[in-house]
């Protein structure tokens, strides 16, 4: 110690320039620059996604060069010039680069956008007219989970000649995002950005075991020994310690009561100053464990004693559809294809980790969180805290990506409980490993499918069973188990079908909602069966699909007679030129390249928009103030997909006013009506219709007013409005009977994608070279955003197909868990098909989830064509594909 | 940071962060048990959700103000790369063909942000089995220079890295430079990396190769493979087979499976051992194709 104390420490003050202004920092030089920028300098535009240099969200410039601000000690910034997103344009002005991003729709949720902008700025100072590959190299250190990177690359390439920004778009216009400027300037407030400076923080201690009995030790002594800690929380402190998506299945505890059911289950929590909370080392918390054998996989689940009382064989949900008589048909079919696939846990990997804060105000509680589900979360919190619903106000922050992962409660119960008990604002920001360990996942599915056709190539029968690993708690398991059998055959006429989905509890992370609710997993099997039948017939894969595709007036396997909004054939027609051209090109390429082979695959999909046979209404209101200002009170949360913009376009078009004249209030349970969850691709369709109806209602009321001047003399309501238009829409559906017959959805989105892939036979590596995607969206309210959804969904489909596999305890970070980067995206061609639905606003359906479903099966078809093998364990990692190729080649 | 008291003992001073400008100060701190940080690209990822100061560490010593540890010098008989030299500086330096493998690594490590901050010394001291820099530096025949108040030691890289996350750095030492000998003739080198995505990817297998060509024949060859053993390994049998060969011939024909005997691949989340064993052979063959070209 003497040696250390003998040295002159330097420097105690760090002098740096931030966005051109001289700043002094006094304090610990080891603190991350990202934290200092955000918390000491108030520059919240720099986002923290991982604190490990894996995601690049915190990219800023240090003396002109891009760096991850989470990896630089502030002590190293002495004498340096730092530029963050706030230094790009200015408080109210967009730079050329920011304008180009806005014009191209390059920001979706916007959480990666500051990092992208800074990486691009670094490039543009080195190279004023960079090539596409230079852009990819320079921005390759920033991950985006929404955009599929295409529009970001275009925005950077186009910076010298930015495209026109459409500010006041009606329905059908490529309108710029209404919240785009805030996202581009770094002023948008996400879950972590609004936490008050004086807030306490809460932190859960999570189970390191997949299954264990546990007992907390002397937590009071632990708290007392650590200055800054305020209190501990255990299951005993939670008034009603259970929550869940389904009203009748509240099986997930806020804090586990003696039994940890998965690695990541929260056991106890601490409240204290941020510094004290961050100083906790998990292994020092006094908790004793008695590890128990863990249930891993559905076969183990069937044999194990129930994880939840009364769940025989650990079955959470079991649903199915039956029509016709498959046994007779299979017995006499000309061709039968049988396939089996197994998929893995997939992590949502939104770049914004879960975050939020709560504040008690007398007998009420205000909770600010990043959520896709504000009204249900308000109700759940009221139940957990034993408060009336009206006592809880939930306000959604901007959401930095969701994809289904922010439909479940995350930080909310603990910030709410701690704020209530401590009577202080309390914040919580998940670390990346915590986010990955604690949050829900895509269900691993073992899908067996069997399909038959007659000698003429007409599909005659389809059977499938999807066994789903639903993890430790119910979450959205029943939704997935019910949606899969309805969609299982794909968008084809199938007279005889029997399909089933079964979800089993295991000691794995809870599987929940993830873009597509199980349909992407199921489509992998059904589309492989279609390829196999076509091959048995000697028919072209595309022709086989078109011949069997659903058309208006056809009956689905649930007995629903489809109305006019069926565009599957048009989507097939739209991709046909690419299918033909790429197949020919691949054949030419392959003739000259024995060990690197190309192949083309195709997949069709359909997706019911909105909840399955469940009421899921949206209510919207639009008010006008005495001065004529219009406010859209919108309970629907924009998670990056663009509902704020789409709904504004619909309101503006219907009212006949400029979109920029509409003020938006989003996701505040005190100010807006319930517009349901941002899930099931329902916001454009369901909330959009409610929005149109609200606008029509307001328009009708305004027609009764003599002139605008008369508004000034009318009484105002508690929003300050004089007139309000209301709209409510609940898609017409019916319950499914015991055979799964009925009308589960009011309309369906349809899609066909074609993928050209290239496989290195010696390494088993796959590169997706091109994808052509045609999607029937009913009506593209904003074609630019539709393309963005298709790009982003396709990127997630590529991840699902080729690289994403969440393994508890082993891939809880963004360098072991791989999602696609700039360099993994193919050249993309989008074709938008509009087969309008009578139910939706201006004919619109939804595209968020349909965007993803066709991608993986199309890639697998391409791999099969390139290699002659099908890997049945997904993702198709190089070692899995190489093993299959080697088995086929019969060599080692 | 707050101080705290043990129940009976004296006050324990909180750890400190120090960024000295003088080497002597740094060596004194290191002598006192300081932990080292440089580029920070391994330091912070190891502390996500954990305190930045490890238990019983009196001081975190930031080396980055020591200008003498940065930069590339062309010296008699060798090139000296300061331990603090960043990957970007290496990638953009005007270096001879001998260094192509290291410059290729420099463009592949992490993203541009990591390349701007990550240092060559840190890559070696972190001693990850998947560190891209290690096979390249083994192929270049690098030695590492270590400083302490007791003086300077120089170790061959193969002796410095002893195992996964295990290095021969004494608790009072600082890695100051990587020393790379100059070739006898005209040398060139190459690097091949196999990963499951394009950017920001930890290698499944990677290999670096170096050929010193005198006249038309290979006077010395060094081939090293990473991510297939606890520490990246050279392939002495293959190197011996290459020696004396005509450099522009098709060298990949010389690679035999038994040349890869030093490798001991394992299963992990990225690939199976069986796959790595086979892929390593393919990677080495492709490496030699590049070196022949």
Coordinates of N, CA and C in Angstrom, one line a residue, chain B residues 53-154:
Chain B
X53 N -14.2 -2.3 -9.5 CA -12.9 -2.7 -8.8 C -13.1 -4.1 -8.2
X54 N -12.2 -5.0 -8.6 CA -12.2 -6.3 -8.0 C -11.9 -6.3 -6.5
X55 N -12.3 -7.3 -5.8 CA -11.9 -7.4 -4.4 C -10.4 -7.4 -4.2
X56 N -9.9 -6.8 -3.2 CA -8.5 -6.8 -2.8 C -7.6 -6.2 -3.9
X57 N -8.1 -5.4 -4.8 CA -7.2 -4.7 -5.7 C -7.1 -3.2 -5.2
X58 N -5.9 -2.8 -4.9 CA -5.7 -1.5 -4.3 C -5.8 -0.4 -5.3
X59 N -5.6 -0.7 -6.6 CA -5.5 0.3 -7.6 C -5.7 -0.3 -9.0
X60 N -6.4 0.5 -9.8 CA -6.4 0.1 -11.2 C -5.5 1.1 -12.0
X61 N -4.6 0.5 -12.6 CA -3.5 1.3 -13.3 C -3.8 1.4 -14.8
X62 N -4.1 2.6 -15.2 CA -4.4 2.9 -16.6 C -3.1 3.2 -17.3
X63 N -2.7 2.4 -18.3 CA -1.4 2.6 -18.9 C -1.4 3.6 -20.1
X64 N -2.6 4.1 -20.5 CA -2.7 4.7 -21.8 C -2.1 6.1 -21.9
X65 N -1.6 6.6 -20.8 CA -0.9 7.9 -20.9 C 0.6 7.7 -21.1
X66 N 1.1 6.5 -21.2 CA 2.5 6.2 -21.3 C 2.8 6.2 -22.8
X67 N 3.2 7.3 -23.4 CA 3.4 7.4 -24.8 C 4.5 6.4 -25.3
X68 N 5.5 6.1 -24.5 CA 6.5 5.2 -25.0 C 6.1 3.8 -25.2
X69 N 4.9 3.4 -24.8 CA 4.4 2.1 -25.0 C 3.5 2.0 -26.3
X70 N 3.5 3.1 -27.1 CA 2.6 3.1 -28.2 C 3.4 3.3 -29.5
X71 N 3.0 2.7 -30.6 CA 3.6 3.0 -31.9 C 4.5 1.8 -32.4
X72 N 4.8 1.9 -33.7 CA 5.5 0.8 -34.3 C 6.9 1.4 -34.7
X73 N 8.0 0.7 -34.3 CA 9.3 1.1 -34.7 C 10.0 0.1 -35.5
X74 N 10.7 0.6 -36.6 CA 11.5 -0.3 -37.4 C 12.9 -0.2 -36.9
X75 N 13.3 -1.3 -36.2 CA 14.6 -1.3 -35.6 C 15.5 -2.3 -36.3
X76 N 16.8 -2.3 -35.9 CA 17.7 -3.3 -36.5 C 17.3 -4.7 -36.1
X77 N 17.1 -5.5 -37.1 CA 16.8 -6.9 -36.9 C 15.3 -7.2 -36.5
X78 N 14.6 -6.1 -36.2 CA 13.2 -6.4 -35.7 C 12.3 -5.2 -35.9
X79 N 11.0 -5.5 -35.8 CA 10.0 -4.4 -35.6 C 9.5 -4.5 -34.2
X80 N 9.3 -3.3 -33.6 CA 8.9 -3.3 -32.2 C 7.5 -2.6 -32.2
X81 N 6.5 -3.3 -31.7 CA 5.1 -2.7 -31.6 C 4.8 -2.5 -30.2
X82 N 4.7 -1.3 -29.8 CA 4.3 -0.9 -28.4 C 3.1 -1.6 -28.0
X83 N 3.0 -2.0 -26.7 CA 1.9 -2.8 -26.3 C 0.6 -2.0 -26.4
X84 N 0.6 -0.7 -26.3 CA -0.6 0.1 -26.4 C -1.0 0.4 -27.8
X85 N -0.3 -0.1 -28.8 CA -0.7 0.2 -30.2 C -2.1 -0.4 -30.5
X86 N -2.9 0.4 -31.1 CA -4.3 -0.1 -31.3 C -4.3 -0.9 -32.6
X87 N -5.4 -1.7 -32.8 CA -5.6 -2.4 -34.0 C -5.7 -1.5 -35.2
X88 N -6.4 -0.4 -35.1 CA -6.5 0.5 -36.2 C -5.1 1.0 -36.6
X89 N -4.3 1.4 -35.6 CA -2.9 1.9 -35.9 C -2.1 0.8 -36.7
X90 N -2.3 -0.5 -36.3 CA -1.6 -1.6 -37.0 C -2.2 -1.7 -38.4
X91 N -3.5 -1.7 -38.5 CA -4.1 -1.9 -39.8 C -3.7 -0.8 -40.8
X92 N -3.5 0.4 -40.3 CA -3.2 1.5 -41.2 C -1.7 1.9 -41.4
X93 N -0.9 1.1 -40.6 CA 0.6 1.4 -40.7 C 1.1 0.9 -42.0
X94 N 2.1 1.6 -42.6 CA 2.7 1.1 -43.8 C 3.8 0.0 -43.5
X95 N 3.3 -1.2 -43.4 CA 4.2 -2.3 -43.0 C 4.5 -3.3 -44.1
X96 N 5.6 -4.0 -44.1 CA 5.9 -4.9 -45.1 C 5.0 -6.1 -45.2
X97 N 5.1 -6.9 -46.3 CA 4.2 -8.0 -46.5 C 4.3 -9.1 -45.4
X98 N 5.4 -9.1 -44.7 CA 5.5 -10.0 -43.5 C 4.3 -9.8 -42.6
X99 N 3.8 -8.6 -42.5 CA 2.7 -8.3 -41.5 C 1.3 -8.4 -42.0
X100 N 1.1 -8.9 -43.2 CA -0.3 -9.0 -43.7 C -1.2 -9.8 -42.8
X101 N -0.7 -10.8 -42.2 CA -1.6 -11.6 -41.3 C -2.0 -10.8 -40.1
X102 N -1.1 -10.0 -39.6 CA -1.5 -9.2 -38.4 C -2.4 -8.0 -38.8
X103 N -2.2 -7.5 -40.0 CA -3.0 -6.4 -40.4 C -4.4 -6.9 -40.8
X104 N -4.5 -8.2 -41.3 CA -5.8 -8.8 -41.5 C -6.6 -9.0 -40.2
X105 N -5.8 -9.4 -39.2 CA -6.4 -9.6 -37.9 C -7.0 -8.2 -37.4
X106 N -6.1 -7.2 -37.6 CA -6.5 -5.9 -37.1 C -7.8 -5.4 -37.7
X107 N -8.1 -5.8 -38.9 CA -9.4 -5.4 -39.5 C -10.5 -6.3 -39.1
X108 N -10.3 -7.4 -38.5 CA -11.3 -8.3 -38.1 C -11.7 -8.3 -36.7
X109 N -10.8 -7.8 -35.8 CA -11.1 -7.8 -34.4 C -12.3 -6.9 -34.1
X110 N -13.4 -7.5 -33.5 CA -14.5 -6.7 -33.1 C -15.0 -5.8 -34.3
X111 N -15.6 -4.6 -33.9 CA -15.9 -3.6 -34.9 C -14.9 -2.5 -34.9
X112 N -15.2 -1.5 -35.7 CA -14.2 -0.4 -35.8 C -14.0 0.3 -34.4
X113 N -15.0 0.3 -33.6 CA -14.9 0.9 -32.3 C -13.8 0.2 -31.4
X114 N -13.9 -1.2 -31.5 CA -13.0 -2.0 -30.8 C -11.6 -1.9 -31.3
X115 N -11.5 -1.8 -32.7 CA -10.2 -1.7 -33.3 C -9.5 -0.4 -32.9
X116 N -10.4 0.7 -32.7 CA -9.8 2.0 -32.3 C -9.2 2.0 -30.9
X117 N -9.8 1.1 -30.1 CA -9.3 1.2 -28.7 C -8.5 0.0 -28.2
X118 N -8.9 -1.2 -28.7 CA -8.2 -2.4 -28.3 C -6.8 -2.4 -28.7
X119 N -5.9 -2.9 -27.8 CA -4.5 -2.9 -28.0 C -3.9 -4.3 -28.2
X120 N -2.8 -4.3 -28.9 CA -2.1 -5.6 -29.2 C -1.6 -6.2 -27.9
X121 N -1.2 -5.4 -26.9 CA -0.7 -6.0 -25.6 C -1.9 -6.5 -24.8
X122 N -3.0 -5.8 -24.9 CA -4.2 -6.3 -24.2 C -4.7 -7.6 -24.7
X123 N -4.6 -7.8 -26.0 CA -5.1 -9.0 -26.7 C -4.3 -10.2 -26.2
X124 N -3.0 -10.0 -26.0 CA -2.1 -11.1 -25.6 C -2.3 -11.3 -24.1
X125 N -2.4 -10.3 -23.3 CA -2.5 -10.4 -21.8 C -3.9 -11.0 -21.4
X126 N -4.9 -10.8 -22.3 CA -6.2 -11.4 -22.0 C -6.2 -12.9 -22.2
X127 N -5.4 -13.3 -23.1 CA -5.1 -14.8 -23.3 C -6.4 -15.6 -23.5
X128 N -7.3 -15.0 -24.4 CA -8.5 -15.8 -24.7 C -8.0 -16.9 -25.7
X129 N -8.5 -18.1 -25.6 CA -8.2 -19.2 -26.6 C -8.6 -18.8 -28.0
X130 N -9.6 -17.8 -28.1 CA -10.1 -17.4 -29.4 C -9.5 -16.0 -29.8
X131 N -8.5 -15.5 -29.1 CA -7.9 -14.2 -29.5 C -7.3 -14.3 -30.9
X132 N -7.8 -13.5 -31.7 CA -7.3 -13.5 -33.1 C -5.9 -13.1 -33.3
X133 N -5.4 -12.3 -32.4 CA -4.0 -11.8 -32.5 C -3.0 -12.9 -32.2
X134 N -3.3 -13.9 -31.4 CA -2.3 -14.8 -31.0 C -1.7 -15.7 -32.1
X135 N -2.6 -16.3 -33.0 CA -2.0 -17.1 -34.1 C -1.1 -16.3 -35.0
X136 N -1.6 -15.1 -35.2 CA -0.8 -14.2 -36.1 C 0.5 -13.9 -35.6
X137 N 0.6 -13.6 -34.3 CA 1.9 -13.2 -33.7 C 2.7 -14.5 -33.5
X138 N 2.1 -15.6 -33.3 CA 2.9 -16.9 -33.2 C 3.5 -17.1 -34.6
X139 N 2.8 -16.9 -35.6 CA 3.3 -17.1 -37.0 C 4.4 -16.1 -37.3
X140 N 4.3 -14.9 -36.7 CA 5.4 -13.9 -36.9 C 6.6 -14.1 -36.0
X141 N 6.5 -15.2 -35.2 CA 7.6 -15.4 -34.3 C 7.9 -14.4 -33.2
X142 N 6.8 -13.8 -32.7 CA 6.9 -12.7 -31.8 C 7.4 -13.1 -30.5
X143 N 8.1 -12.1 -29.9 CA 8.4 -12.2 -28.5 C 7.7 -11.0 -27.8
X144 N 7.6 -11.2 -26.5 CA 6.9 -10.1 -25.7 C 7.9 -9.6 -24.7
X145 N 7.9 -8.3 -24.5 CA 8.8 -7.6 -23.6 C 8.1 -7.2 -22.4
X146 N 8.6 -7.5 -21.2 CA 8.0 -7.3 -20.0 C 8.9 -6.4 -19.1
X147 N 8.3 -5.4 -18.5 CA 9.0 -4.4 -17.7 C 8.6 -4.5 -16.2
X148 N 9.6 -4.4 -15.3 CA 9.2 -4.2 -13.9 C 10.3 -3.3 -13.3
X149 N 10.2 -3.0 -12.1 CA 11.2 -2.2 -11.4 C 12.5 -3.0 -11.4
X150 N 12.4 -4.3 -11.5 CA 13.6 -5.1 -11.5 C 14.3 -5.2 -12.8
X151 N 13.6 -4.7 -13.9 CA 14.3 -4.6 -15.2 C 13.4 -5.2 -16.2
X152 N 14.0 -5.7 -17.3 CA 13.3 -6.1 -18.5 C 13.4 -7.6 -18.7
X153 N 12.4 -8.3 -19.1 CA 12.4 -9.7 -19.5 C 11.9 -9.8 -20.9
X154 N 12.4 -10.7 -21.7 CA 11.8 -11.0 -23.0 C 11.4 -12.5 -23.1

